[in-house]
PDB file of C-alpha atoms in Angstrom:
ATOM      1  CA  UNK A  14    -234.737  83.979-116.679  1.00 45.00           C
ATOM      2  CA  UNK A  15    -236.794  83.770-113.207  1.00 50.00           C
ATOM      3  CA  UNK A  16    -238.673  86.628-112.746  1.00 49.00           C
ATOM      4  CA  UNK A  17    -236.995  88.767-109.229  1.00 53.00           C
ATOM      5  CA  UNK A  18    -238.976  87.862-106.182  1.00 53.00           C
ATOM      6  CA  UNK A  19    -241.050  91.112-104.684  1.00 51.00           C
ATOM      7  CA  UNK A  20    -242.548  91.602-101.559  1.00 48.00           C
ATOM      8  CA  UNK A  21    -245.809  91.444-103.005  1.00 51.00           C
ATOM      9  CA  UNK A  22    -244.661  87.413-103.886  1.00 55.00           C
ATOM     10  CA  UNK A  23    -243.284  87.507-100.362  1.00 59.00           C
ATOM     11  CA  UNK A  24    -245.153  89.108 -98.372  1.00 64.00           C
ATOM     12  CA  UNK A  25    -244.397  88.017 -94.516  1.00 74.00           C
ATOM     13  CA  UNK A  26    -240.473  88.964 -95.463  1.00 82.00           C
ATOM     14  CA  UNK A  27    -238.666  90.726 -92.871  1.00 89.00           C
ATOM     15  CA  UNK A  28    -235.925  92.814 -94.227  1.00 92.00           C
ATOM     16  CA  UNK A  29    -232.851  93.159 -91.819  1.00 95.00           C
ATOM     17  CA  UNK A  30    -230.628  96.234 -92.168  1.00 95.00           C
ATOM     18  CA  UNK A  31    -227.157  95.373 -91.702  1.00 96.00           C
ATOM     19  CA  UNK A  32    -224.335  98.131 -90.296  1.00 94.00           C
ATOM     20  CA  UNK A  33    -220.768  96.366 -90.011  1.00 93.00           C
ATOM     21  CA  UNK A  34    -218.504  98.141 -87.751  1.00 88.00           C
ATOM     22  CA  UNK A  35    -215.040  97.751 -88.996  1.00 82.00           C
ATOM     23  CA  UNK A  36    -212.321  97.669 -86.822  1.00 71.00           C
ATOM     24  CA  UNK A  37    -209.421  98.222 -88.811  1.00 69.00           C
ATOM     25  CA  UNK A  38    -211.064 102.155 -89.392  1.00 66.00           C
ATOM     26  CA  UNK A  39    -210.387 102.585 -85.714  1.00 56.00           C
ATOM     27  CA  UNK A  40    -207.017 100.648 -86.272  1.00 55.00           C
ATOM     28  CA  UNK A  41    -205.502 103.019 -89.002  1.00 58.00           C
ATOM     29  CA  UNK A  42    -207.125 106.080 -87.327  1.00 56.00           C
ATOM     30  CA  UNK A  43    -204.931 104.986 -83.991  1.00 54.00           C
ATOM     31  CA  UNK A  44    -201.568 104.465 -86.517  1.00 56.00           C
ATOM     32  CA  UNK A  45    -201.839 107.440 -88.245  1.00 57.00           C
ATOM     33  CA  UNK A  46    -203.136 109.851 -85.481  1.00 55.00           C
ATOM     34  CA  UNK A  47    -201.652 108.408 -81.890  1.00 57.00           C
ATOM     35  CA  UNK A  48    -203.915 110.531 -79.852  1.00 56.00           C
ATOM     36  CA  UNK A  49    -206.795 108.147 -80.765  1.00 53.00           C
ATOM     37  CA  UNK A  50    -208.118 106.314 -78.051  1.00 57.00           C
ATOM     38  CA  UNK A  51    -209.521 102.788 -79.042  1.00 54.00           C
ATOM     39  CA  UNK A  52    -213.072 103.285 -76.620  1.00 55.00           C
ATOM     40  CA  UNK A  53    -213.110 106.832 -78.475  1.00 54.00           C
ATOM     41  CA  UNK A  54    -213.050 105.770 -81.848  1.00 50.00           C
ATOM     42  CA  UNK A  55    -215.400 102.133 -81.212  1.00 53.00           C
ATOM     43  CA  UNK A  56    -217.691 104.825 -79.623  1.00 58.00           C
ATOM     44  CA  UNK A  57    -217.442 107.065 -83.164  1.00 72.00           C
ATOM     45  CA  UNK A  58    -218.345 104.013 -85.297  1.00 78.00           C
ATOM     46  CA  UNK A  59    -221.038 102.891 -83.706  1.00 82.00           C
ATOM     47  CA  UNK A  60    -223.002 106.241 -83.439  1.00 83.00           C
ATOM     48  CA  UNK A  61    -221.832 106.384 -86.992  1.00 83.00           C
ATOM     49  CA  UNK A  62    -223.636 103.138 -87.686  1.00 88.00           C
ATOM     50  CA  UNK A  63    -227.151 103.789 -85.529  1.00 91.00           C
ATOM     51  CA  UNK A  64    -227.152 106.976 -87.271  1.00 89.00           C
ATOM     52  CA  UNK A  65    -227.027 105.661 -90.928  1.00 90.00           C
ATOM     53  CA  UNK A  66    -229.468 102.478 -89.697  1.00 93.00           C
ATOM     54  CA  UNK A  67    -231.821 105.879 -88.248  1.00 93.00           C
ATOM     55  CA  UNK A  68    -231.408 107.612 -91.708  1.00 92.00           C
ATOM     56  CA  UNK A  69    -232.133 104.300 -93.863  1.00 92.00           C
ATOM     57  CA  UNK A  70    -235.720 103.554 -91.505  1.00 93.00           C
ATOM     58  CA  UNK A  71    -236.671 106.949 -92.019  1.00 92.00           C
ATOM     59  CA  UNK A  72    -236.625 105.977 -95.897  1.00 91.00           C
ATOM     60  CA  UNK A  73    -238.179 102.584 -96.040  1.00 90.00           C
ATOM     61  CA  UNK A  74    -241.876 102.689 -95.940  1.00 88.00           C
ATOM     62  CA  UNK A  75    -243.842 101.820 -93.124  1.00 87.00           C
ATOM     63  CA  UNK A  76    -245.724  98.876 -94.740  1.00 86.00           C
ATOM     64  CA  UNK A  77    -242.144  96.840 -95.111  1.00 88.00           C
ATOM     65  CA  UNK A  78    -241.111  95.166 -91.669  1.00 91.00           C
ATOM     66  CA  UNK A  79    -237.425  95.832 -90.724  1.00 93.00           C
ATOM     67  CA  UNK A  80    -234.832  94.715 -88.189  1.00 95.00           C
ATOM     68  CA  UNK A  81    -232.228  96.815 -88.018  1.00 96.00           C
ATOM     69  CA  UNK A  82    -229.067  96.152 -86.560  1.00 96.00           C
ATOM     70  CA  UNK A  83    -225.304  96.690 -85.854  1.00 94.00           C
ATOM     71  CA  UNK A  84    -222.273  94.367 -85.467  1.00 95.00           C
ATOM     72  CA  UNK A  85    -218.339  94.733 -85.247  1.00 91.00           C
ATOM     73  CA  UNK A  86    -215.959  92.766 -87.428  1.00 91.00           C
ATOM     74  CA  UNK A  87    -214.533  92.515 -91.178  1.00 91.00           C
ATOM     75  CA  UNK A  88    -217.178  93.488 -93.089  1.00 92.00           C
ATOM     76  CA  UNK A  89    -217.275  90.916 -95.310  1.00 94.00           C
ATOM     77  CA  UNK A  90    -217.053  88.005 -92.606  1.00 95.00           C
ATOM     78  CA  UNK A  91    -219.618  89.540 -90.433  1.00 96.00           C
ATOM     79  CA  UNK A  92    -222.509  89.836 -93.278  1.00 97.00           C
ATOM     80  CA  UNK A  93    -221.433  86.378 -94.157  1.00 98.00           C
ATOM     81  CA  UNK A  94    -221.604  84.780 -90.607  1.00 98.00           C
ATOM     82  CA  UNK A  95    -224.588  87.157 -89.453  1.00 98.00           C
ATOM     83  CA  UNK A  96    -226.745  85.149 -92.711  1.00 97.00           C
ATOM     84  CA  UNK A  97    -225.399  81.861 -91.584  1.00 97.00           C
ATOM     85  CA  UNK A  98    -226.572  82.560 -87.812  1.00 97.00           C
ATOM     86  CA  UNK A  99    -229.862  84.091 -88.391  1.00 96.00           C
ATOM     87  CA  UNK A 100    -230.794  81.837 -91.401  1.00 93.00           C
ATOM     88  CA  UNK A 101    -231.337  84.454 -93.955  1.00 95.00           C
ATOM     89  CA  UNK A 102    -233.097  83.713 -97.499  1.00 93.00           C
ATOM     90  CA  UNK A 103    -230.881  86.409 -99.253  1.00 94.00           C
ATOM     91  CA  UNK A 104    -228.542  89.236 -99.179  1.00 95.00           C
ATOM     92  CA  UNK A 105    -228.493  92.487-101.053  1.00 93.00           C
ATOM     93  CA  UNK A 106    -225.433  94.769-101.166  1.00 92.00           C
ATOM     94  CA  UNK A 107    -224.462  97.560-102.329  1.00 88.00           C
ATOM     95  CA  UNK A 108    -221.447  98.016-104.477  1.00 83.00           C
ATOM     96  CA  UNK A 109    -219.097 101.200-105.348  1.00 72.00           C
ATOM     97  CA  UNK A 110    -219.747 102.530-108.643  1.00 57.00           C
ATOM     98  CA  UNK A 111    -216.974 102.996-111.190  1.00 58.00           C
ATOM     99  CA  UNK A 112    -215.791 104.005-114.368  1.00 57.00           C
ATOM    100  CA  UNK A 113    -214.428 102.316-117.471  1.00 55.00           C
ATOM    101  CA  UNK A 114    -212.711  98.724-116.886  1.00 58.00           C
ATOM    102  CA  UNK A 115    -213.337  98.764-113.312  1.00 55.00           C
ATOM    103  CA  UNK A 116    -217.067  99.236-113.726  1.00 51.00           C
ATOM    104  CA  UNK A 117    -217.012  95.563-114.053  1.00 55.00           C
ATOM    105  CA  UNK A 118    -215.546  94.834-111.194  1.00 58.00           C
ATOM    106  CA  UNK A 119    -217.459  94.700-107.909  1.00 58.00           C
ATOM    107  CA  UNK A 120    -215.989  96.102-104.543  1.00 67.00           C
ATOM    108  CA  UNK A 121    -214.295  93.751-102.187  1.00 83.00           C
ATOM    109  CA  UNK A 122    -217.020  93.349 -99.810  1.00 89.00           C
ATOM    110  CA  UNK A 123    -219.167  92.613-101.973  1.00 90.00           C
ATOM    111  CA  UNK A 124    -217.434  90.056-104.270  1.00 88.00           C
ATOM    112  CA  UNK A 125    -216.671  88.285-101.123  1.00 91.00           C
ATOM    113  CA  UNK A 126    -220.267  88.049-100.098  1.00 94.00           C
ATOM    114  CA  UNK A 127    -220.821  86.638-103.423  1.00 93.00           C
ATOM    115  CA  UNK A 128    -218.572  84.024-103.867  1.00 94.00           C
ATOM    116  CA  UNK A 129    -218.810  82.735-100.401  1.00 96.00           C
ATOM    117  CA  UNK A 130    -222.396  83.146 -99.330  1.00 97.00           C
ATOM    118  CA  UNK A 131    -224.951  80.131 -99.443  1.00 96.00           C
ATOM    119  CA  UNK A 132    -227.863  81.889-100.380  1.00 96.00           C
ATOM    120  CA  UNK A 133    -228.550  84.352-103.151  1.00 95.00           C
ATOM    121  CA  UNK A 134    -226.906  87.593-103.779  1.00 95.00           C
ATOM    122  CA  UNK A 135    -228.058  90.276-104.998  1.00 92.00           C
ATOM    123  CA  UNK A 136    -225.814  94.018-105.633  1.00 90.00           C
ATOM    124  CA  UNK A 137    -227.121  96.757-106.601  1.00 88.00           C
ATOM    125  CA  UNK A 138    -224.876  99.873-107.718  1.00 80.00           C
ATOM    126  CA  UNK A 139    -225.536 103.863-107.224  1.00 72.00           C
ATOM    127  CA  UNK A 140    -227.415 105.564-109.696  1.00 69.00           C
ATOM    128  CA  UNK A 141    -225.244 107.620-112.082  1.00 52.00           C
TER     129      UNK A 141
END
């Protein structure tokens, strides 16, 4: 088994943090509470992304360059055509973790990213 690539064997790696904006959260907030304005809710999502991009550079050290940054579309599409357009060398995602027979299953997202992506994959779950 290859031996997991580490900055130190890579060491002019950028790593890109990656915030998808989903539209269809402001879509089923609008259906189920009509008040909702579409501007309103975009506006939500995206401080809701800068904010967790903000949190996530405050963790990374300052030795490891990063790009963050923050797109709109279906989650899975838009990590998937944001590595095609910026020529990535590999993608790690997180995944939900579960319980029993599930636990074997990954989330959505990120069996999509897996099965279509052209470079490597790699998902890492929460702690327990």
């Amino acid at each position: 088994m290859p031996r997991p690539r580490t900055r130190a064997s890579i060491p002019e790696a950028t790593v890109t943090l990656l915030y998808v904006m989903d539209p269809m959260v402001a879509y089923s907030r609008r259906r189920a509470f009509p008040g909702y304005r579409g501007d309103d809710e975009y506006t939500n999502e995206r401080e809701k992304g800068e904010w967790i991009l903000e949190s996530v550079l405050d963790a990374v050290p300052d030795e490891v360059e990063t790009e963050p940054d923050l797109v709109a579309g279906h989650p899975a599409k838009a990590i998937l055509r944001y590595a095609d357009e910026h020529a990535v060398d590999g993608i790690v995602i997180g995944s939900h973790g579960r319980e029993g027979p599930a636990r074997v299953l990954l989330g959505s997202v990120a069996e999509t990213v897996v099965r279509r992506s052209a470079v490597p994959v790699t998902v890492v779950r929460p702690d327990e």
